[in-house]
Amino acid sequence: MSLMTLATTITGGHNPDYYAGRADAHDEHNDVTLTELTHRSAVIAEHHPSTMYALGYADRVLELRREHNARTAAQTDIAHTSSPS
């Protein structure tokens, strides 16, 4: 017996530009710093013709920043608690 894997689709009023912006930010985050991504996000917000693309890009950059901050806090906590007294 096999089970079908369901994948969500972009339907019901979702704008594909939003997801394209998220995808581009996600793809670029391995090659540049978060500061550079934030700058690119500001430039895209100012000049890109699609507001939804700019919003998707900015949303993904903010998520990446929150992930980075959470990882840094966790590593700091581990370093603080595991250091010899």
XYZ file of N, CA, C and O in Angstrom:
340
model
N 0.841 -1.165 0.000
C 0.000 0.000 0.000
C 0.894 1.239 0.000
O 1.906 1.291 0.682
N 0.517 2.232 -0.766
C 1.313 3.466 -0.802
C 0.454 4.645 -0.395
O -0.755 4.647 -0.537
N 1.117 5.641 0.143
C 0.433 6.860 0.555
C 0.843 7.993 -0.372
O 2.019 8.124 -0.718
N -0.104 8.792 -0.764
C 0.190 9.925 -1.608
C 0.666 11.090 -0.737
O 0.067 11.380 0.293
N 1.754 11.701 -1.153
C 2.247 12.887 -0.468
C 1.610 14.104 -1.100
O 1.673 14.300 -2.305
N 0.989 14.897 -0.276
C 0.326 16.092 -0.774
C 1.239 17.295 -0.606
O 1.861 17.477 0.437
N 1.314 18.082 -1.629
C 2.082 19.330 -1.573
C 1.117 20.489 -1.753
O 0.201 20.422 -2.571
N 1.337 21.512 -0.985
C 0.457 22.669 -1.120
C 0.778 23.421 -2.403
O 1.902 23.417 -2.881
N -0.217 24.050 -2.949
C -0.024 24.844 -4.158
C -0.350 26.292 -3.850
O -0.973 26.605 -2.842
N 0.079 27.150 -4.726
C -0.212 28.572 -4.554
C -1.549 28.848 -5.226
O -1.632 29.018 -6.430
N -2.596 28.799 -4.434
C -3.936 29.061 -4.966
C -4.695 29.919 -3.971
O -4.229 30.189 -2.872
N -5.867 30.297 -4.334
C -6.724 31.006 -3.403
C -6.283 32.419 -3.112
O -6.401 32.886 -1.990
N -5.765 33.117 -4.114
C -5.409 34.507 -3.920
C -3.987 34.755 -3.471
O -3.603 35.892 -3.236
N -3.184 33.728 -3.308
C -1.785 33.928 -2.924
C -1.012 34.451 -4.124
O -1.142 33.954 -5.233
N -0.183 35.420 -3.899
C 0.564 36.053 -4.978
C 1.891 35.331 -5.179
O 2.710 35.264 -4.268
N 2.162 34.809 -6.393
C 3.426 34.105 -6.642
C 4.654 34.993 -6.495
O 5.742 34.503 -6.208
N 4.499 36.307 -6.671
C 5.636 37.207 -6.495
C 6.153 37.175 -5.057
O 7.359 37.283 -4.815
N 5.247 37.052 -4.103
C 5.636 36.983 -2.694
C 6.572 35.791 -2.464
O 7.621 35.921 -1.834
N 6.191 34.642 -2.993
C 6.991 33.436 -2.807
C 8.282 33.479 -3.623
O 9.295 32.919 -3.211
N 8.269 34.164 -4.745
C 9.493 34.347 -5.523
C 10.493 35.200 -4.734
O 11.696 34.909 -4.717
N 10.007 36.231 -4.068
C 10.883 37.063 -3.234
C 11.470 36.275 -2.081
O 12.667 36.380 -1.782
N 10.637 35.463 -1.420
C 11.124 34.618 -0.330
C 12.184 33.649 -0.831
O 13.215 33.438 -0.187
N 11.932 33.053 -1.985
C 12.874 32.079 -2.540
C 14.206 32.735 -2.888
O 15.280 32.170 -2.613
N 14.160 33.915 -3.466
C 15.406 34.605 -3.809
C 16.212 34.953 -2.567
O 17.435 34.783 -2.536
N 15.564 35.442 -1.532
C 16.277 35.764 -0.289
C 16.868 34.501 0.320
O 18.003 34.513 0.817
N 16.115 33.418 0.274
C 16.605 32.156 0.825
C 17.830 31.673 0.045
O 18.815 31.222 0.636
N 17.777 31.756 -1.271
C 18.897 31.312 -2.099
C 20.140 32.171 -1.893
O 21.256 31.663 -1.941
N 19.960 33.446 -1.659
C 21.095 34.359 -1.527
C 21.731 34.336 -0.147
O 22.866 34.776 0.016
N 21.043 33.814 0.861
C 21.552 33.953 2.228
C 22.811 33.137 2.491
O 23.536 33.428 3.434
N 23.128 32.150 1.673
C 24.358 31.386 1.870
C 25.583 32.113 1.333
O 26.708 31.782 1.698
N 25.361 33.080 0.461
C 26.476 33.747 -0.211
C 26.824 35.115 0.361
O 27.895 35.641 0.068
N 25.924 35.714 1.130
C 26.167 37.062 1.647
C 25.798 37.122 3.129
O 25.141 36.234 3.659
N 26.204 38.195 3.771
C 25.901 38.376 5.194
C 24.465 38.870 5.381
O 23.823 39.337 4.431
N 23.989 38.804 6.607
C 22.661 39.311 6.914
C 22.580 40.821 6.711
O 21.539 41.346 6.305
N 23.666 41.514 6.963
C 23.695 42.957 6.735
C 23.492 43.263 5.254
O 22.725 44.164 4.892
N 24.166 42.506 4.402
C 24.015 42.697 2.962
C 22.594 42.344 2.508
O 22.002 43.040 1.686
N 22.039 41.274 3.046
C 20.657 40.920 2.712
C 19.688 42.013 3.129
O 18.740 42.327 2.409
N 19.912 42.594 4.297
C 19.052 43.675 4.774
C 19.151 44.878 3.843
O 18.144 45.510 3.516
N 20.354 45.183 3.402
C 20.538 46.291 2.453
C 19.832 45.992 1.131
O 19.137 46.852 0.575
N 19.996 44.767 0.627
C 19.322 44.386 -0.612
C 17.809 44.479 -0.462
O 17.111 44.895 -1.387
N 17.314 44.091 0.698
C 15.884 44.160 0.950
C 15.387 45.600 0.858
O 14.323 45.872 0.292
N 16.163 46.529 1.410
C 15.786 47.947 1.352
C 15.801 48.463 -0.083
O 14.899 49.212 -0.492
N 16.791 48.046 -0.853
C 16.878 48.473 -2.249
C 15.712 47.896 -3.051
O 15.082 48.586 -3.857
N 15.403 46.624 -2.810
C 14.285 45.986 -3.503
C 12.979 46.674 -3.138
O 12.129 46.923 -4.000
N 12.799 46.992 -1.870
C 11.576 47.667 -1.438
C 11.425 49.017 -2.126
O 10.309 49.452 -2.436
N 12.542 49.675 -2.380
C 12.506 50.998 -3.000
C 12.287 50.944 -4.511
O 11.577 51.783 -5.069
N 12.857 49.932 -5.182
C 12.917 49.974 -6.641
C 12.180 48.854 -7.368
O 11.986 48.955 -8.573
N 11.840 47.766 -6.698
C 11.218 46.645 -7.407
C 9.772 46.991 -7.750
O 9.046 47.536 -6.929
N 9.340 46.641 -8.963
C 7.974 46.988 -9.361
C 6.878 46.194 -8.636
O 5.743 46.633 -8.576
N 7.239 45.048 -8.065
C 6.234 44.237 -7.378
C 6.360 44.405 -5.869
O 7.354 43.995 -5.255
N 5.351 44.979 -5.262
C 5.339 45.155 -3.811
C 5.337 43.808 -3.101
O 6.000 43.644 -2.073
N 4.629 42.840 -3.656
C 4.562 41.523 -3.022
C 5.912 40.815 -3.054
O 6.282 40.125 -2.112
N 6.680 40.986 -4.126
C 8.021 40.417 -4.191
C 8.888 41.019 -3.085
O 9.576 40.296 -2.358
N 8.838 42.344 -2.969
C 9.629 43.039 -1.947
C 9.217 42.584 -0.550
O 10.063 42.395 0.327
N 7.926 42.395 -0.337
C 7.436 41.942 0.959
C 7.909 40.530 1.270
O 8.345 40.235 2.389
N 7.856 39.643 0.289
C 8.336 38.271 0.486
C 9.821 38.229 0.783
O 10.279 37.489 1.653
N 10.591 39.033 0.070
C 12.035 39.104 0.290
C 12.315 39.590 1.711
O 13.097 38.984 2.445
N 11.647 40.669 2.103
C 11.859 41.232 3.439
C 11.427 40.260 4.532
O 12.114 40.135 5.553
N 10.329 39.559 4.333
C 9.878 38.583 5.328
C 10.916 37.490 5.546
O 11.202 37.108 6.679
N 11.488 36.988 4.468
C 12.488 35.917 4.602
C 13.761 36.449 5.263
O 14.370 35.763 6.080
N 14.159 37.677 4.942
C 15.344 38.263 5.575
C 15.111 38.405 7.083
O 16.000 38.101 7.892
N 13.926 38.848 7.472
C 13.612 38.966 8.903
C 13.620 37.601 9.590
O 14.106 37.475 10.717
N 13.105 36.578 8.919
C 13.148 35.228 9.490
C 14.583 34.756 9.663
O 14.929 34.153 10.684
N 15.419 35.012 8.666
C 16.830 34.614 8.758
C 17.526 35.330 9.908
O 18.324 34.738 10.636
N 17.205 36.611 10.105
C 17.803 37.362 11.206
C 17.358 36.791 12.555
O 18.151 36.645 13.474
N 16.068 36.453 12.668
C 15.569 35.861 13.924
C 16.211 34.504 14.179
O 16.569 34.179 15.315
N 16.384 33.694 13.125
C 17.055 32.399 13.273
C 18.492 32.592 13.736
O 18.968 31.877 14.620
N 19.180 33.555 13.144
C 20.564 33.838 13.528
C 20.652 34.293 14.988
O 21.512 33.824 15.744
N 19.748 35.184 15.386
C 19.751 35.674 16.768
C 19.442 34.557 17.760
O 20.051 34.491 18.833
N 18.516 33.678 17.414
C 18.179 32.564 18.302
C 19.359 31.599 18.420
O 19.678 31.116 19.511
N 20.028 31.331 17.301
C 21.194 30.442 17.318
C 22.322 31.053 18.150
O 22.960 30.369 18.961
N 22.560 32.350 17.990
C 23.597 33.030 18.752
C 23.289 33.000 20.246
O 24.175 32.746 21.070
N 22.038 33.246 20.607
C 21.645 33.218 22.023
C 21.827 31.823 22.607
O 22.314 31.673 23.735
N 21.464 30.803 21.849
C 21.608 29.433 22.344
C 23.082 29.076 22.526
O 23.462 28.471 23.528
N 23.917 29.464 21.570
C 25.348 29.168 21.676
C 25.981 29.931 22.818
O 26.855 29.417 23.518
N 25.546 31.153 23.045
C 26.054 31.941 24.167
C 25.660 31.308 25.486
O 26.468 31.216 26.414
N 24.428 30.849 25.570
C 23.947 30.207 26.791
C 24.731 28.918 27.070
O 25.146 28.664 28.192
N 24.991 28.143 26.019
C 25.760 26.908 26.190
C 27.180 27.231 26.622
O 27.726 26.601 27.525
N 27.793 28.215 25.985
C 29.165 28.591 26.353
C 29.234 29.110 27.795
O 30.172 28.837 28.520
N 28.206 29.838 28.200
C 28.186 30.387 29.551
C 27.999 29.300 30.596
O 28.630 29.310 31.639
N 27.119 28.352 30.335
C 26.825 27.317 31.322
C 27.846 26.195 31.333
O 28.000 25.496 32.340
N 28.581 25.990 30.238
C 29.519 24.894 30.204
C 30.959 25.325 30.487
O 31.857 24.495 30.506
N 31.192 26.607 30.730
C 32.542 27.061 31.016
C 32.933 26.667 32.440
O 32.096 26.652 33.353
N 34.195 26.341 32.648
C 34.636 25.967 33.999
C 34.566 27.157 34.966
O 34.793 28.292 34.580
N 34.245 26.881 36.181
C 34.105 27.943 37.189
C 35.402 28.314 37.810
O 36.258 27.605 38.089
